[in-house]
Short mmCIF file of C-alpha atoms in Angstrom, two decimals:
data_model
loop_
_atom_site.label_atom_id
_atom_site.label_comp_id
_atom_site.label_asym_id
_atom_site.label_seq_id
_atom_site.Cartn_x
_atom_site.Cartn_y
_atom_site.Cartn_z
CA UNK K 201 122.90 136.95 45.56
CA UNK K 202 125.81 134.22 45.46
CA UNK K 203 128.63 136.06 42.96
CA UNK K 204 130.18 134.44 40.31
CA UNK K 205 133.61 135.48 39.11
CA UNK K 206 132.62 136.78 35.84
CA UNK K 207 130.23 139.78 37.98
CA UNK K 208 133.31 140.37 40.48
CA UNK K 209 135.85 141.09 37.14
CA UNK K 210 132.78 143.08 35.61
CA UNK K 211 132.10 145.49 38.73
CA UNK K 212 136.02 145.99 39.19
CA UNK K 213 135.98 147.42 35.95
CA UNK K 214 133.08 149.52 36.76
CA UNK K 215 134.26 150.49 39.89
CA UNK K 216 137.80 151.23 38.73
CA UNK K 217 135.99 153.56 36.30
CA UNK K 218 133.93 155.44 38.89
CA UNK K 219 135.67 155.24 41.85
CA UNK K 220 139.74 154.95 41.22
CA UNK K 221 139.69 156.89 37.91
CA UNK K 222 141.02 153.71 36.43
CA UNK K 223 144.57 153.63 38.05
CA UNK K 224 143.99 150.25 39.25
CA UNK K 225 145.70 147.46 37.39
CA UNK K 226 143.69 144.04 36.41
CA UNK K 227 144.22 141.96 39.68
CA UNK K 228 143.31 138.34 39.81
CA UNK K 229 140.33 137.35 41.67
CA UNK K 230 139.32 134.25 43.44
CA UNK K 231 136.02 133.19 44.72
CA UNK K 232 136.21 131.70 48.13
CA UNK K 233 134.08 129.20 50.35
CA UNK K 234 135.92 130.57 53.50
CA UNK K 235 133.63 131.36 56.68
CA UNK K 236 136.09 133.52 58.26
CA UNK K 237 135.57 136.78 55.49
CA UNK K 238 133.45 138.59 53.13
CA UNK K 239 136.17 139.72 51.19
CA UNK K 240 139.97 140.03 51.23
CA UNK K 241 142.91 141.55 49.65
CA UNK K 242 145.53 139.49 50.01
CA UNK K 243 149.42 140.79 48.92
CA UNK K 244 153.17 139.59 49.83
CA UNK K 245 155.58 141.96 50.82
CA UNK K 246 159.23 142.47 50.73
CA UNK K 247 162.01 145.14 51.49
CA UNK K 248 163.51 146.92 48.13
CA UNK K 249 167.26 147.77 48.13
CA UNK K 250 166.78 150.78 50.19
CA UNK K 251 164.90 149.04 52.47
CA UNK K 252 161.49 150.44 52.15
CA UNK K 253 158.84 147.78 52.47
CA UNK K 254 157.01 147.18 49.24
CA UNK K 255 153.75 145.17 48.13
CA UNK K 256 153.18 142.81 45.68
CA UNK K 257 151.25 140.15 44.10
CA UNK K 258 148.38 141.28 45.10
CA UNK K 259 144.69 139.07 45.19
CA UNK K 260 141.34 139.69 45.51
CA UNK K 261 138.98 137.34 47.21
CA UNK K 262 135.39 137.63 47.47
CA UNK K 263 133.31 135.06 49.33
CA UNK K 264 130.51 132.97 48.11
CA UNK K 265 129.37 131.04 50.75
CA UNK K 266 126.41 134.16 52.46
CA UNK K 267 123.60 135.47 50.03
CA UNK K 268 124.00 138.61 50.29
CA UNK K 269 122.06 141.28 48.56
CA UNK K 270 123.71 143.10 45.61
CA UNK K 271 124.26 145.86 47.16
CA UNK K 272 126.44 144.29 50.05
CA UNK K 273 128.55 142.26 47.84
CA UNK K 274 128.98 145.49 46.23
CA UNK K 275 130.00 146.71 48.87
CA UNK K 276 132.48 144.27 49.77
CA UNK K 277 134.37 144.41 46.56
CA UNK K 278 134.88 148.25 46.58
CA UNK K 279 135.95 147.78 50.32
CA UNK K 280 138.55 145.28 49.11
CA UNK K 281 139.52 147.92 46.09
CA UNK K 282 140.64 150.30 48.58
CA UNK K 283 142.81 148.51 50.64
CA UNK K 284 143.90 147.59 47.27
CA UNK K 285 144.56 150.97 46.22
CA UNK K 286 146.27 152.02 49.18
CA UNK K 287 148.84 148.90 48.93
CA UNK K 288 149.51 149.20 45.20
CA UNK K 289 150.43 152.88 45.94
CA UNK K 290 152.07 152.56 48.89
CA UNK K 291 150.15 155.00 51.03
CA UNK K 292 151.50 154.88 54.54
CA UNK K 293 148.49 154.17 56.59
CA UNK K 294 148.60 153.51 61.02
CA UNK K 295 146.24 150.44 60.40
CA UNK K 296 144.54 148.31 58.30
CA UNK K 297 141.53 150.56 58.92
CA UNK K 298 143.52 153.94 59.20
CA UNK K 299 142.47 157.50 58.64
CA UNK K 300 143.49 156.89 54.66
CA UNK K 301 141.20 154.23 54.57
CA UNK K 302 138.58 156.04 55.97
CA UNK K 303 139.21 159.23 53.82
CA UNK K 304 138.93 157.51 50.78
CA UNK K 305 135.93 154.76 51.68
CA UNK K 306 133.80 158.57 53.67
CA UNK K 307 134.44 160.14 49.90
CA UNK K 308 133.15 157.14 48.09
CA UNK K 309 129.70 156.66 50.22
CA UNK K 310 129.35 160.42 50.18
CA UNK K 311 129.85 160.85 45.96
CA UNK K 312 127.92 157.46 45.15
CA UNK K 313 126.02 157.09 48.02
CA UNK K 314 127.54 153.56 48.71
CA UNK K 315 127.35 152.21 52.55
CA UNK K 316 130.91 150.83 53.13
CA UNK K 317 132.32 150.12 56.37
CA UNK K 318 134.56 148.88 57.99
CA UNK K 319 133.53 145.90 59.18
CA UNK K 320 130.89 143.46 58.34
CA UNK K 321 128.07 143.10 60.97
CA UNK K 322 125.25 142.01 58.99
CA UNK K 323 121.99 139.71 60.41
CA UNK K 324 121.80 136.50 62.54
CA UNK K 325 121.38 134.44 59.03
CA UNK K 326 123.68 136.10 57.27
CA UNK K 327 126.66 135.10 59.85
CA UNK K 328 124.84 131.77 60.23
CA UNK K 329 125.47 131.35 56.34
CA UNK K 330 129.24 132.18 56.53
CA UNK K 331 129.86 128.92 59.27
CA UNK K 332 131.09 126.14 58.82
CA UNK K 333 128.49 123.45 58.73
CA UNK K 334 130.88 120.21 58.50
CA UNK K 335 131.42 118.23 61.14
CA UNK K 336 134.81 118.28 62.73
CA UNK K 337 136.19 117.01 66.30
CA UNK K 338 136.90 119.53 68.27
CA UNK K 339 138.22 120.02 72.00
CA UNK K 340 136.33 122.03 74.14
CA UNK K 341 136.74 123.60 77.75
CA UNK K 342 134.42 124.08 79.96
CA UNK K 343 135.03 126.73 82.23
CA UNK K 344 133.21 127.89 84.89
CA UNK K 345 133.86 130.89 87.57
CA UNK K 346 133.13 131.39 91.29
CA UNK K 347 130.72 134.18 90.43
CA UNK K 348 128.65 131.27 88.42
CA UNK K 349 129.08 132.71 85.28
CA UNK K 350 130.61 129.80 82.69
CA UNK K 351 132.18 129.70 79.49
CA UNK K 352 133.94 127.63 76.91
CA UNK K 353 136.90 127.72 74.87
CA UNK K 354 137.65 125.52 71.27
CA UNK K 355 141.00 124.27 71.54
CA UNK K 356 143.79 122.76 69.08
CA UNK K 357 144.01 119.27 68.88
CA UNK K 358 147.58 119.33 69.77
CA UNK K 359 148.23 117.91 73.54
CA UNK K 360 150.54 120.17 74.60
CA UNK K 361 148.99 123.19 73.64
CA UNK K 362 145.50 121.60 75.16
CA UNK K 363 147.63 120.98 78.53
CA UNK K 364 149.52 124.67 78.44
CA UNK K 365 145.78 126.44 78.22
CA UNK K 366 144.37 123.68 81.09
CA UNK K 367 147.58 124.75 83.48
CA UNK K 368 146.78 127.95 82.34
CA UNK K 369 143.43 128.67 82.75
CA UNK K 370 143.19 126.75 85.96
CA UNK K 371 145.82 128.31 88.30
CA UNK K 372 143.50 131.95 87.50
CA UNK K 373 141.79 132.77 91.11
CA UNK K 374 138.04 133.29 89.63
CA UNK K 375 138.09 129.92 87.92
CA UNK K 376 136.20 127.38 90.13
CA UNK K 377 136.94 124.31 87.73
CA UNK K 378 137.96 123.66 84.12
CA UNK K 379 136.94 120.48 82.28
CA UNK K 380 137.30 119.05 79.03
CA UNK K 381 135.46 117.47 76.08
CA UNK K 382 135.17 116.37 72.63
CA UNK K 383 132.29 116.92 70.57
CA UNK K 384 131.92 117.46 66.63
CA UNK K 385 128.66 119.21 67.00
CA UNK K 386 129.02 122.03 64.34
CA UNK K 387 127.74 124.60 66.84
CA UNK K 388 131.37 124.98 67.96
CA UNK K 389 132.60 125.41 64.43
CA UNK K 390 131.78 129.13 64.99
CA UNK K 391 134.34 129.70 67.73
CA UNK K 392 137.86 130.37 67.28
CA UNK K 393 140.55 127.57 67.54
CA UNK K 394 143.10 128.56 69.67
CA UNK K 395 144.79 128.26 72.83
CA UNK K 396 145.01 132.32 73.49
CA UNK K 397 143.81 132.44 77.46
CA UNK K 398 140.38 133.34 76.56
CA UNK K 399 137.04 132.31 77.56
CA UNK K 400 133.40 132.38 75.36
CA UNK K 401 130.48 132.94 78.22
CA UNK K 402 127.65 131.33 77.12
CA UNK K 403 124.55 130.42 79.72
CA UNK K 404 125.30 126.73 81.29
CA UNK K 405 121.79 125.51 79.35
CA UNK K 406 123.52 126.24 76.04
CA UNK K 407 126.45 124.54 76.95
CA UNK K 408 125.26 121.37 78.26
CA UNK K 409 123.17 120.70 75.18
CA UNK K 410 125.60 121.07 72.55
CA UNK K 411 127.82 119.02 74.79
CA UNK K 412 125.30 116.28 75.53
CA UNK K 413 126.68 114.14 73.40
CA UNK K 414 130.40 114.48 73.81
CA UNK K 415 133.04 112.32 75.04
CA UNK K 416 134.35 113.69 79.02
CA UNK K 417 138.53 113.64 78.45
CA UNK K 418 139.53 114.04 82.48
CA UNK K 419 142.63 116.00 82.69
CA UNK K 420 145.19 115.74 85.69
CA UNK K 421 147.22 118.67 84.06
CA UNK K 422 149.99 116.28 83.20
CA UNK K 423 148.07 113.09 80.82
CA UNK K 424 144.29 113.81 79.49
CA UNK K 425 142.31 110.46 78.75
CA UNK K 426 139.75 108.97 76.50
CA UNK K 427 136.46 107.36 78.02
CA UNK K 428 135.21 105.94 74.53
#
């Protein structure tokens, strides 16, 4: 199922009911075509006068781009309800994740018999669902090893950034070469767009057909230039 905002606001209240004993407050809740989450509780946060760090504003967003069964989306929103419980009541957890978190969302599956957890996995179409599928230019390098393993990495259209990872990734000892492309095939719309020193190993087939179409940008480390 695809939710609708009206069935989010409805199973809060149910939830809250069941779950929270109705401590949490109404919360406002946005439906979301984002590919990066299921779900997210989003919150600012500021220091009071003495200090202590304190949460506010808080959001719920639940994503409607995956059809998910009910169950899952479900799921999801009581997953989101704890971290909103924990932040409207200041509990002081190590990590997002934390032993609170995992108190409360272990007593929740155990009384309703719920499957939270903390992290969505789900199936192949189910993450193929949640990317992107517009086109959009993107940078890629192509890096390959002396142990003939290769591997690409999505970077930010920004030149200096492009050039810093290039220098970068180069000057490492198991790197045999590094060059660069741009494509806007949408099968690199599920990779991350940074320039952390990373790389993605895929098998060289894979990457030479999604790049079969791209435009070569050669790269002396200094200038990168366009062929097209």
């Amino acid at each position: 199922m695809v939710p609708t905002q009206s069935y989010i606001k409805q199973k809060f209240n149910e939830f809250n009911r069941q779950m929270f004993g109705g401590k949490l407050p109404p919360i406002p809740i946005e439906m979301s075509d984002a590919k990066t989450f299921l779900g997210k509780c989003v919150f600012k946060q500021r220091r009071n006068s003495s200090g202590k760090l304190e949460y506010y504003d808080f959001k719920l967003r639940i994503n409607t781009r995956a059809d998910l069964p009910e169950q899952e989306v479900e799921d999801t929103l009581i997953h989101e309800m704890i971290h909103y419980y924990i932040g409207y009541y200041h509990l002081e957890d190590v990590s997002t994740h934390g032993p609170i978190f995992i108190k409360i969302m272990n007593a929740i599956n155990k009384q309703f018999g719920r499957h939270i957890t903390v992290s969505f996995k789900g199936s192949a179409e189910q993450r193929e669902q949640l990317m992107d599928k517009r086109q959009h230019y993107h940078v890629v390098a192509v890096v390959k090893f002396h142990d003939g393993k290769s591997g690409i990495k999505v970077l930010p259209r920004i030149l200096q950034r492009i050039l810093h990872y290039y220098n970068a990734i180069s000057s490492v000892r198991e790197v045999a070469s590094v060059n660069l492309f741009m494509s806007n095939n949408i099968f690199f719309n599920r990779f991350p767009n940074s320039s952390a020193l990373k790389v993605h190993f895929l098998d060289e087939e894979v990457i030479v057909a999604n790049l079969k179409d791209a435009e070569p940008l050669p790269c002396d480390g200094k200038t990168i230039q366009r062929t097209r």
